[in-house]
mmCIF file of C-alpha atoms in Angstrom:
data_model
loop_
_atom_site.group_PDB
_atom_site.id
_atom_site.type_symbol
_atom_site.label_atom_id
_atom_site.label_comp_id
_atom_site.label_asym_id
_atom_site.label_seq_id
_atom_site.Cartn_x
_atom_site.Cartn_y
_atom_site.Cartn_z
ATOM 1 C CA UNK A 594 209.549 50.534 29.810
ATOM 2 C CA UNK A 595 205.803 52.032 28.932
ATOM 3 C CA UNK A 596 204.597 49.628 31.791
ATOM 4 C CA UNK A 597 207.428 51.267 34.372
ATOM 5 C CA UNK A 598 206.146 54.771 33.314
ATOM 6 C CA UNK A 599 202.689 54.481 33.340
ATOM 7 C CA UNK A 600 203.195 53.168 36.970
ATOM 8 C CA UNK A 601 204.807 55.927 37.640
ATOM 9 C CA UNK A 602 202.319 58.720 36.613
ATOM 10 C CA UNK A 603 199.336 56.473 38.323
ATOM 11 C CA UNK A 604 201.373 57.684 41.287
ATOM 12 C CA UNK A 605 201.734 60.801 40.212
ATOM 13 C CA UNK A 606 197.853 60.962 39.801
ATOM 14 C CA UNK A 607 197.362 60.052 43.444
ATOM 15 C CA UNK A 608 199.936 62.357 44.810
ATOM 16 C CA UNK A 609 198.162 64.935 42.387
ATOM 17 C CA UNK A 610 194.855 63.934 44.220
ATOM 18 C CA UNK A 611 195.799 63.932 47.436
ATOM 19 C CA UNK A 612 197.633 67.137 47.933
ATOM 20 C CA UNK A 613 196.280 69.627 45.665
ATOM 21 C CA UNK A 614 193.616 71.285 47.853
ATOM 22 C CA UNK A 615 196.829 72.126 49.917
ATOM 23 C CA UNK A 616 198.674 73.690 47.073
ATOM 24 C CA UNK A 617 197.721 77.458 47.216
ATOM 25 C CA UNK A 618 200.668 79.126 44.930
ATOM 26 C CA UNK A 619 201.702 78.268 41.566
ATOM 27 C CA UNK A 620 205.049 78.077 42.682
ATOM 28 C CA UNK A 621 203.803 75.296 45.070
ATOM 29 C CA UNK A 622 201.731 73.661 41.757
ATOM 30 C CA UNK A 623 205.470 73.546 40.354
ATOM 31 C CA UNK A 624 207.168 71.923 43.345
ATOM 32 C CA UNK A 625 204.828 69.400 43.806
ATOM 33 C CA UNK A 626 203.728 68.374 40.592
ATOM 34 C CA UNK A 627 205.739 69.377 37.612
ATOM 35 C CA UNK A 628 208.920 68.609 38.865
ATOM 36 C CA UNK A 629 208.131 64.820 39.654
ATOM 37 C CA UNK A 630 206.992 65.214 36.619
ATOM 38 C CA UNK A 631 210.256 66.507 34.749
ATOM 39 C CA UNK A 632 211.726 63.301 37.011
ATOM 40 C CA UNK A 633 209.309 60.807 35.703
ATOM 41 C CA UNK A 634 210.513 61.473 32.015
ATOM 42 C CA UNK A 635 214.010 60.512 33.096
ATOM 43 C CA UNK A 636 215.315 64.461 33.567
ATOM 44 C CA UNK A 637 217.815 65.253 36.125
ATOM 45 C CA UNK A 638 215.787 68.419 37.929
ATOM 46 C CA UNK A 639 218.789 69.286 39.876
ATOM 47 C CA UNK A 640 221.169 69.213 36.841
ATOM 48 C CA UNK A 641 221.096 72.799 35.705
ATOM 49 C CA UNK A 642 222.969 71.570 32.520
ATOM 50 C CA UNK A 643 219.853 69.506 31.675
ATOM 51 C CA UNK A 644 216.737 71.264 33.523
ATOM 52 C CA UNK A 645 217.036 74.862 33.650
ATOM 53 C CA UNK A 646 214.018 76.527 35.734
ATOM 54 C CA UNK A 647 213.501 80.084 35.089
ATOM 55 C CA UNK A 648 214.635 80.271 31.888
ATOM 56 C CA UNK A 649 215.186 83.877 30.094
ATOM 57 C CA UNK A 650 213.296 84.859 27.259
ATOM 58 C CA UNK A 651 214.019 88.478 25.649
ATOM 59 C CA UNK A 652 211.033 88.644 23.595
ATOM 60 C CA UNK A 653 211.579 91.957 21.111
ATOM 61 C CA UNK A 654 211.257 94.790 23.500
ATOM 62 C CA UNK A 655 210.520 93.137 26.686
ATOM 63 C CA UNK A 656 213.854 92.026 28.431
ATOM 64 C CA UNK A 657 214.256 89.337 30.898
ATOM 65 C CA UNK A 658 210.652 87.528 30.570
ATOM 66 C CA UNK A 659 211.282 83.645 31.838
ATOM 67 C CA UNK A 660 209.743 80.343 31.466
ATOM 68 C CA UNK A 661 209.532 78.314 34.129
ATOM 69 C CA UNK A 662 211.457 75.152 32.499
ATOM 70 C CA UNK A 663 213.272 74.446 29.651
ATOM 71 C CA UNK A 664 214.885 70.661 29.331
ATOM 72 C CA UNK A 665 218.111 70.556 27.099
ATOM 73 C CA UNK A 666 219.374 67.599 25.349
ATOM 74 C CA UNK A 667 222.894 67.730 23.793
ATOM 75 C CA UNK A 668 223.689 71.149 24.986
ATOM 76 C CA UNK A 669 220.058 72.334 22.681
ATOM 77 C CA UNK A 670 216.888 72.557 24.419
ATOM 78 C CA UNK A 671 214.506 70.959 23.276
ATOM 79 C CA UNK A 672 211.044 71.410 25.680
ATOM 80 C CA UNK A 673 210.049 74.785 27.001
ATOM 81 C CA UNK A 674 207.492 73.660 29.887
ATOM 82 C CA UNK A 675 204.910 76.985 31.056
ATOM 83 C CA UNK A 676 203.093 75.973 34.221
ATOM 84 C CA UNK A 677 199.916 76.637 36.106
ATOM 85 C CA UNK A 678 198.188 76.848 38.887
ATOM 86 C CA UNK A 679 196.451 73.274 39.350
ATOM 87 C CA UNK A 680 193.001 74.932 39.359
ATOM 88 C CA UNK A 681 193.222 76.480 36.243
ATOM 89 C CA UNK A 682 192.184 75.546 32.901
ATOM 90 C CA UNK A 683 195.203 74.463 31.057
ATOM 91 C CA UNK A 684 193.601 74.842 27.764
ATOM 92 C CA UNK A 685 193.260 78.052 28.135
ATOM 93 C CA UNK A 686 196.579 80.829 28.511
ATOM 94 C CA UNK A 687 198.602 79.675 26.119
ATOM 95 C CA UNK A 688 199.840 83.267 25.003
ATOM 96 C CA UNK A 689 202.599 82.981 27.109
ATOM 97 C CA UNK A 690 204.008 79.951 26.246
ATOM 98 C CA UNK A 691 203.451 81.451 22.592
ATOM 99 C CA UNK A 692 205.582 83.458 22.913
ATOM 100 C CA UNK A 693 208.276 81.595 24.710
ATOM 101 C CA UNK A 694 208.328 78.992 21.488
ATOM 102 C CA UNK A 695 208.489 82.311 18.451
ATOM 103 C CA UNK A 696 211.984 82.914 20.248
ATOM 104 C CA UNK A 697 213.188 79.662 21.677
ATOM 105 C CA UNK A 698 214.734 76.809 19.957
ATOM 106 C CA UNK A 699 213.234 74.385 20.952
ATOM 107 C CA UNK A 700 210.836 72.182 19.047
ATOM 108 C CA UNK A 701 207.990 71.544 21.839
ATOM 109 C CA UNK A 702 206.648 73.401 23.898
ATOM 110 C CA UNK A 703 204.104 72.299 27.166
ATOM 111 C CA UNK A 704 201.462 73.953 29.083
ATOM 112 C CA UNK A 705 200.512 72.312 32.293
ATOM 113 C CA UNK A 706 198.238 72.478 35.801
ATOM 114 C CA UNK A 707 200.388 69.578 36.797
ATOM 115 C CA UNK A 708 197.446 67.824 36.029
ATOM 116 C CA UNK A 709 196.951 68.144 32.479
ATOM 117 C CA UNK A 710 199.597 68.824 30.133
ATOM 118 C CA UNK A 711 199.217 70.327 26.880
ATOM 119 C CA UNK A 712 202.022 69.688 23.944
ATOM 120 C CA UNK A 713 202.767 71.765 21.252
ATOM 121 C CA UNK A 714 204.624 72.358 18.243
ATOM 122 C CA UNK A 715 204.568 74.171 14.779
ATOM 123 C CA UNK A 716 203.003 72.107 12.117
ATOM 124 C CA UNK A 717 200.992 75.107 10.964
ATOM 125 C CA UNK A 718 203.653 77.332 10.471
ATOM 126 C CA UNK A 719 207.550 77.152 10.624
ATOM 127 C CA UNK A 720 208.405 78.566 14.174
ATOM 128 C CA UNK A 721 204.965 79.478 15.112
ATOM 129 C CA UNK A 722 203.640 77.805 17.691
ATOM 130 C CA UNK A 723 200.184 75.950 16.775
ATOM 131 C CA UNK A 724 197.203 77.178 18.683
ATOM 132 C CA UNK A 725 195.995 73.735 19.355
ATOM 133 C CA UNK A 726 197.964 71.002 20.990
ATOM 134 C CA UNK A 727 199.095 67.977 19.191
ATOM 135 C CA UNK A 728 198.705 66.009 22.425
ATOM 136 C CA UNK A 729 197.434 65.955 25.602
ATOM 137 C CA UNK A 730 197.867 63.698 28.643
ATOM 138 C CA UNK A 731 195.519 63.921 31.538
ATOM 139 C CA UNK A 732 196.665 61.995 34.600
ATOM 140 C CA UNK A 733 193.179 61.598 35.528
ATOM 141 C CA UNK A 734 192.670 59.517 32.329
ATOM 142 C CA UNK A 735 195.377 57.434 31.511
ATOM 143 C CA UNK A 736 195.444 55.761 28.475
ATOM 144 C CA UNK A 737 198.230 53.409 27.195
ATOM 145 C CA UNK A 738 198.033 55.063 23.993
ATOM 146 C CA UNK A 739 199.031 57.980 25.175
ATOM 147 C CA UNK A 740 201.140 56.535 27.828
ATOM 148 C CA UNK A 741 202.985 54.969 24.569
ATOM 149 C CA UNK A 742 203.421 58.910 23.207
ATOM 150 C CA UNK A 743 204.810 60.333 26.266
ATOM 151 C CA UNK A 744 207.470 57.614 26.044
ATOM 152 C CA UNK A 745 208.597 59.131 22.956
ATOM 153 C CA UNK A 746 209.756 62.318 25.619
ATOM 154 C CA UNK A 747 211.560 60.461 27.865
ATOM 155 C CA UNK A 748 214.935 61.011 27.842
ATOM 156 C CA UNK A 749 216.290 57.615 27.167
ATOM 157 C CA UNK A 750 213.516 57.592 23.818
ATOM 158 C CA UNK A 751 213.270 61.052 23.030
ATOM 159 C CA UNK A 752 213.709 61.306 19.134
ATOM 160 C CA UNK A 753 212.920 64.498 17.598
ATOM 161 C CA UNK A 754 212.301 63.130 13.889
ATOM 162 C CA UNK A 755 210.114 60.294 14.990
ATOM 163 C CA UNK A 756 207.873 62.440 17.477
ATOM 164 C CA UNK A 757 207.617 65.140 14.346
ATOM 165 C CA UNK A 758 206.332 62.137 12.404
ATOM 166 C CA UNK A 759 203.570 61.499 14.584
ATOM 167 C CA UNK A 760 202.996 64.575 15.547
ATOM 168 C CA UNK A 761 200.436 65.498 12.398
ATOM 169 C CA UNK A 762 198.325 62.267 12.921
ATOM 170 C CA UNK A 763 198.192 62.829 16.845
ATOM 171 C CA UNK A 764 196.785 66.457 16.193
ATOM 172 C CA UNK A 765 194.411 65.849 12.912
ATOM 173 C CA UNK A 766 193.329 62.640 14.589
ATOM 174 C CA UNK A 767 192.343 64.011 17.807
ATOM 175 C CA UNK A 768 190.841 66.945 15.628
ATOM 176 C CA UNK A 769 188.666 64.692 13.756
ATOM 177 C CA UNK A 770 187.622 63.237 16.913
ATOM 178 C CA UNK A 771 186.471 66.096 18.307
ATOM 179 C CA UNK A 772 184.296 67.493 15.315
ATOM 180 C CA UNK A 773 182.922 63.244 14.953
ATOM 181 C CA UNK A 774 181.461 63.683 18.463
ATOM 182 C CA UNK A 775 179.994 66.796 17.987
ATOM 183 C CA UNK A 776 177.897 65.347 15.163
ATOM 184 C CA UNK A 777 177.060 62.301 17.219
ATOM 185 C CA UNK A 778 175.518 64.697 19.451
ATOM 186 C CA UNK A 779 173.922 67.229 16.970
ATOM 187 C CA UNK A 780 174.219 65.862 13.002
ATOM 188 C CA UNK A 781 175.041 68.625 11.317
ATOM 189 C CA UNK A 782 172.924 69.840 7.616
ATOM 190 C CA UNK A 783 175.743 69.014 5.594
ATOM 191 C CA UNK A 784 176.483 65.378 6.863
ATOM 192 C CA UNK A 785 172.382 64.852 7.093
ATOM 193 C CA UNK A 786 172.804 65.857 3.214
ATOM 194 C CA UNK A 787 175.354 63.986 2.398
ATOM 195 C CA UNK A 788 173.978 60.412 4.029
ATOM 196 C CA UNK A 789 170.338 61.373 2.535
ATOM 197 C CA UNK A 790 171.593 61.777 -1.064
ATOM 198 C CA UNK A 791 173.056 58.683 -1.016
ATOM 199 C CA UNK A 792 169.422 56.521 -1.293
ATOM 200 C CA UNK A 793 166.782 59.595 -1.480
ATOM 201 C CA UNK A 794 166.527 61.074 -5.016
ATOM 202 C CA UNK A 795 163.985 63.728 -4.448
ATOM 203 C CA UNK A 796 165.047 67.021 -3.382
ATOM 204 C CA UNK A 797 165.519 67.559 0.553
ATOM 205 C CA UNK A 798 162.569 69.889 1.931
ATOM 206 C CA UNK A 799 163.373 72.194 4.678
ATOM 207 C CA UNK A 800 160.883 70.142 7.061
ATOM 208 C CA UNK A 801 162.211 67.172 5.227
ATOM 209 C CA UNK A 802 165.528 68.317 6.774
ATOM 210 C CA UNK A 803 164.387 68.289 9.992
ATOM 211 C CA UNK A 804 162.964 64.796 10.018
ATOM 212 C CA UNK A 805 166.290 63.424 8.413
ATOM 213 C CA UNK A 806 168.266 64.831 11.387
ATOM 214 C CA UNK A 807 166.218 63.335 14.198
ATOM 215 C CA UNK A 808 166.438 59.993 11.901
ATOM 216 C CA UNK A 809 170.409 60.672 11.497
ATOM 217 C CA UNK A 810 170.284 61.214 15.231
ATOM 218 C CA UNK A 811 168.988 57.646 16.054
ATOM 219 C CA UNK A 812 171.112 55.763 13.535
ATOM 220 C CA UNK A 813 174.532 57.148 14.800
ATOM 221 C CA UNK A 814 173.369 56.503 18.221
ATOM 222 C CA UNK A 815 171.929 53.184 17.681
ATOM 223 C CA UNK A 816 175.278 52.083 15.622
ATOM 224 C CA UNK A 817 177.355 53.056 18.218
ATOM 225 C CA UNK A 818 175.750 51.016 21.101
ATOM 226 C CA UNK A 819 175.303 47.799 18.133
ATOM 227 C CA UNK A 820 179.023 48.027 17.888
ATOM 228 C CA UNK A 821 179.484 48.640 22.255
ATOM 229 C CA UNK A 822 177.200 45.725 22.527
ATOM 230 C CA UNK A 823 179.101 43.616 20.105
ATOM 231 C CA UNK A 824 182.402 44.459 21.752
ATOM 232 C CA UNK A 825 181.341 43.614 25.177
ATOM 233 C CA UNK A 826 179.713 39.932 23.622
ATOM 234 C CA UNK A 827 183.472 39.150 22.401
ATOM 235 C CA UNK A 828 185.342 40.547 25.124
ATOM 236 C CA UNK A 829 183.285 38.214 27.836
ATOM 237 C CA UNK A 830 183.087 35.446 24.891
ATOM 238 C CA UNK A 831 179.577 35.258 26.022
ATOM 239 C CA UNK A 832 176.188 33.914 23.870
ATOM 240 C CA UNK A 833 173.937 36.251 21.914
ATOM 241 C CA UNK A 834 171.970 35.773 24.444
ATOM 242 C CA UNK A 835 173.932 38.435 26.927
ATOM 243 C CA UNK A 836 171.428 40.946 28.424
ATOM 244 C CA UNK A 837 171.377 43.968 26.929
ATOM 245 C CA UNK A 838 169.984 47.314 26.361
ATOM 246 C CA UNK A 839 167.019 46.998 24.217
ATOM 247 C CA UNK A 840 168.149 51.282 22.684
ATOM 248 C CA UNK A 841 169.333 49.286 19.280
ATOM 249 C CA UNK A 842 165.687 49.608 18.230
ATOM 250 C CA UNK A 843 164.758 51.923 16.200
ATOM 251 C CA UNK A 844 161.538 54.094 17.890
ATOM 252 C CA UNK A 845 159.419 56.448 14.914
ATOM 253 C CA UNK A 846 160.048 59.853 15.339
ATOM 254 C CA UNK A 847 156.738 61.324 17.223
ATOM 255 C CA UNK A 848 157.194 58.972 20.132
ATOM 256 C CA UNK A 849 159.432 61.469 21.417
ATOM 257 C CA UNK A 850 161.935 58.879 22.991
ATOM 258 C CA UNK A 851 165.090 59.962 24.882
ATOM 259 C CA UNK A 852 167.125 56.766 23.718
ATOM 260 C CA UNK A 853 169.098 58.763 21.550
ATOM 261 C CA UNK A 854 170.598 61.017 24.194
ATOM 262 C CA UNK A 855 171.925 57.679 26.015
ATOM 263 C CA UNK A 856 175.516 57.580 25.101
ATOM 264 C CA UNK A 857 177.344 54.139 26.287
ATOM 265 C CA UNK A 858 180.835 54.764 27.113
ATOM 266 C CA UNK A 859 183.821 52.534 26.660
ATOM 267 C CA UNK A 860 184.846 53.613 30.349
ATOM 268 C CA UNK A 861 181.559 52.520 31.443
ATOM 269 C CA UNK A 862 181.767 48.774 29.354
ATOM 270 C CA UNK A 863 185.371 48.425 31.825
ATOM 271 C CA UNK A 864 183.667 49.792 34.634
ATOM 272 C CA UNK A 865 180.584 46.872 33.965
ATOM 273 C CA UNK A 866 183.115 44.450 33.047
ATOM 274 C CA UNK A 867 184.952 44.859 36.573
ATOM 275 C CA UNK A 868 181.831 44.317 38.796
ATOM 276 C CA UNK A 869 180.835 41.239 36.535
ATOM 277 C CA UNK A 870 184.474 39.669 37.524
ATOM 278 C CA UNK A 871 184.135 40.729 41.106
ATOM 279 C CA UNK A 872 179.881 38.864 41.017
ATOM 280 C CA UNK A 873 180.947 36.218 39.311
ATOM 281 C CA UNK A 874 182.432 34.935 42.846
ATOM 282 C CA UNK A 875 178.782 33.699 43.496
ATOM 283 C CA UNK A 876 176.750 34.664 40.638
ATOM 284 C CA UNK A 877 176.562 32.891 36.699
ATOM 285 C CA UNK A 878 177.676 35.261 34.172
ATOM 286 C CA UNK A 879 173.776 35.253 32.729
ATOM 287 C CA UNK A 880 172.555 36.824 35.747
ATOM 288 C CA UNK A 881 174.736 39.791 35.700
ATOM 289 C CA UNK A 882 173.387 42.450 32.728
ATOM 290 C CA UNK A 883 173.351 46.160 32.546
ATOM 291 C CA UNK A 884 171.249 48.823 31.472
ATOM 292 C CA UNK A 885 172.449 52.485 30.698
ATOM 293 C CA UNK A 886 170.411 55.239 31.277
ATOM 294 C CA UNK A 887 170.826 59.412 30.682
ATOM 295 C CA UNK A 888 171.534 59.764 34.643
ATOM 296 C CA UNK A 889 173.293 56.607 35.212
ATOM 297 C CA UNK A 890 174.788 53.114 34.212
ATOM 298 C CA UNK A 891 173.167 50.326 36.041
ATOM 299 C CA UNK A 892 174.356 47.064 36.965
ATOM 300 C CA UNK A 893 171.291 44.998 38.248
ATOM 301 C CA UNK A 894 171.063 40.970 38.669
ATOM 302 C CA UNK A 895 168.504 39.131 36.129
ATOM 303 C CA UNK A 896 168.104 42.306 34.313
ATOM 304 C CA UNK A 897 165.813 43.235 36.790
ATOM 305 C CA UNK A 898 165.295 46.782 37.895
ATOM 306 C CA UNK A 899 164.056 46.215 41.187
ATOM 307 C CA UNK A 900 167.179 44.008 41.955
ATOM 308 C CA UNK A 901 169.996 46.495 41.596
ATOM 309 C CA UNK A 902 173.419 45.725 42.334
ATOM 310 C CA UNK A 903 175.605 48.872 41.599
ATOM 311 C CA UNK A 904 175.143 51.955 39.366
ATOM 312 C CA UNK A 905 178.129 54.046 37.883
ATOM 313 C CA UNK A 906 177.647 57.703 37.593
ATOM 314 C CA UNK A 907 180.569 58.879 34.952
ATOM 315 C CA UNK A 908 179.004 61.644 33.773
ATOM 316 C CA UNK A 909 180.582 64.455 35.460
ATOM 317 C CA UNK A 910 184.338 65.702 36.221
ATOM 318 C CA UNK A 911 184.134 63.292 39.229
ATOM 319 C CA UNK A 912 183.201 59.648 39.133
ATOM 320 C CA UNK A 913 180.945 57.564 41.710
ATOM 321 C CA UNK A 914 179.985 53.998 42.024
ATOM 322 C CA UNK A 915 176.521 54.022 43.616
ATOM 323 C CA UNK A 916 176.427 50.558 46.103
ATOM 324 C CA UNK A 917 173.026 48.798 47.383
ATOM 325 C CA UNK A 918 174.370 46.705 50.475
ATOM 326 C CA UNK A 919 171.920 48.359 52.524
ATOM 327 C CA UNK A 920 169.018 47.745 50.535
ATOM 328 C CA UNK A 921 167.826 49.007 47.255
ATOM 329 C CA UNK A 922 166.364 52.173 47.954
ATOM 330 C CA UNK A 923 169.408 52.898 50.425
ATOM 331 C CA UNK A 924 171.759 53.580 47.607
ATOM 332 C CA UNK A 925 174.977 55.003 48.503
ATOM 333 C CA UNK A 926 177.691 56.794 46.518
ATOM 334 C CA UNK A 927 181.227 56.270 46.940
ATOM 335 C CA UNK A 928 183.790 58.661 44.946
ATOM 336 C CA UNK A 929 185.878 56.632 42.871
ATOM 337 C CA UNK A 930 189.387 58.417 41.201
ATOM 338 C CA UNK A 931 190.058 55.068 38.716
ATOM 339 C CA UNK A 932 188.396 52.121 37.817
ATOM 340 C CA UNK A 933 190.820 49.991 39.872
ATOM 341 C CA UNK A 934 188.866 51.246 42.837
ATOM 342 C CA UNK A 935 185.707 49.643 42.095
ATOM 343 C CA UNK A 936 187.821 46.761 43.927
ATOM 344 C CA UNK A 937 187.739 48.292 46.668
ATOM 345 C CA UNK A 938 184.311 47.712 47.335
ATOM 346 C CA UNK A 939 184.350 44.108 46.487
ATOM 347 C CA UNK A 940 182.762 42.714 49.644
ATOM 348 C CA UNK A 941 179.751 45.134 49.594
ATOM 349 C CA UNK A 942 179.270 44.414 45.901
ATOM 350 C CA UNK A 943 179.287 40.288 46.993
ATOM 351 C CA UNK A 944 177.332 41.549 49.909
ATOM 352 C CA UNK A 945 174.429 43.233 47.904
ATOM 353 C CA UNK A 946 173.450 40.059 46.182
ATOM 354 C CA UNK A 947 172.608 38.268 49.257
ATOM 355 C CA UNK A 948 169.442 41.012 49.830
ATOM 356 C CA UNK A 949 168.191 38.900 46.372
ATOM 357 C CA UNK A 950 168.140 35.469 47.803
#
């Protein structure tokens, strides 16, 4: 069950969390993390007929290289896992697991920091491993889609034709993704060209150019938060009268606004949506609204700066939900590791809108 695992690798996360400034080897990194990890996905780590560690790998002329797991099924294996030390990047120094995959059998190959774990396979070339994984899980994001992925590698699911069928979306998708965002944050000449050309006849200047990229700028953004905004009105089945942002507007050029670098994250709409169902204990839905900003999120009653109840700072590696129980110029930040734990702080949240009164 997807629900079963992904209850399982929240776990994970926290055991991840809680020891890993205590892990000092990468031997330790494997003990500790990887191999509950191996368990999670229904592998027997102590059945050397099903998880061998240390794994040889004569690669041409060097003899006796080995990876640190490979997981068989039917006598074949098919993962070759290369681990990390959970401090380093495990997007990075994946020559070694490269090399593992030209002479191994098996199909997939991982590279993990017991944190993050990278999956790859050869959809570039026959027996080649890509450079690029197909798909990555993070246990400090959790997503069901990808929770629904992993399944696919679990022993009871695993199914080598119907992971290889996904596999080219997963990696093309993600790929796509990745180049979208980047021209949400800096619209390249060729997409500014290609929008322009569409309802402006006359030939594109180079100063014209420039213009039509600050303009491209502000539409993405401001389509973006329309569509965030819309979400969030049908997800709390709310009026059209729900508080909002005012960044939908469309500023001229030479006033030099910052609205477009404001960047409203789904994570954020959850993390707004949570504090509204803790408030709306003692407050009217109306009353609650938000307002996102380049440094922070902010959750303030009447839509009322000077009445803050919470801000969420999810900008960085490391998340914080900012409370005001105190007072609101005695903000205080509290490191959060999920969402869930905004809960945590229910009473203080409730407690903060009694300073309004």
């Amino acid at each position: 069950m997807e629900s079963e695992l992904k209850l399982k690798l929240e776990q994970l996360h926290k055991r991840v969390d809680n020891l890993k400034d205590q892990i000092q080897t990468e031997e330790a990194t494997k003990n500790a993390f990887i191999m509950p990890f191996i368990q999670i996905l229904g592998y027997d780590v102590f059945n050397p007929t099903e998880v061998i560690p240390e794994y040889t790998c004569d690669i041409g002329t060097k003899k006796g290289e080995k990876v640190d797991y490979v997981i068989m099924k039917d006598n074949e294996p098919i993962l070759i896992i290369e681990c990390k030390h959970w401090n380093i990047d495990a997007d990075a120094h994946n020559s070694q697991l490269h090399r593992y995959y030209h002479v191994s059998k098996a199909k997939f190959g991982v590279l993990t920091n017991g944190h993050v774990y990278n999956f790859y396979t050869d959809l570039e070339k026959p027996n080649i491993m890509d450079e690029k994984p197909f798909f990555t899980l993070d246990l400090n994001n959790l997503k069901d889609t990808n929770i629904s992925i992993l399944n696919n590698f679990t022993k009871t699911s695993f199914n080598l034709e119907n992971i290889l069928d996904s596999a080219e979306a997963l990696k093309y998708i993600e790929a796509i993704r990745r180049e979208f965002e980047k021209e949400l944050q800096n619209p390249s000449d060729e997409l500014v060209k290609l929008l322009v050309s569409r309802f402006f006849d006359r030939s594109i200047t180079a100063s014209r150019l420039v213009s039509f990229k600050e303009y491209t700028k502000k539409a993405l953004s401001n389509s973006i938060n329309d569509s965030i905004n819309l979400r969030l009105k049908n997800a709390l089945n709310i009026n059209d009268t729900v508080p909002s942002k005012e960044i939908e507007q469309v500023n001229p050029i030479d006033q030099n606004t910052e609205v477009d670098k404001i960047i409203t994250t789904e994570e954020e709409i959850e993390g707004f949506q949570i504090v509204k169902a803790i408030l709306r204990e003692v407050l009217p839905a109306e009353r609650i609204a938000f307002r996102d900003t380049q440094s922070y999120f902010g959750i303030l009653l009447d839509d009322n700066n000077r009445k803050p109840l919470c801000r969420l700072h999810f900008n960085s590696s490391n998340k914080y939900i900012e409370l005001f129980h105190n007072g609101k110029d005695s903000g205080e930040k509290k490191l959060i590791e999920t969402l869930e734990d905004i809960y945590n702080y229910r009473n203080k949240l409730l407690s903060t809108t009694k300073l309004y009164e």
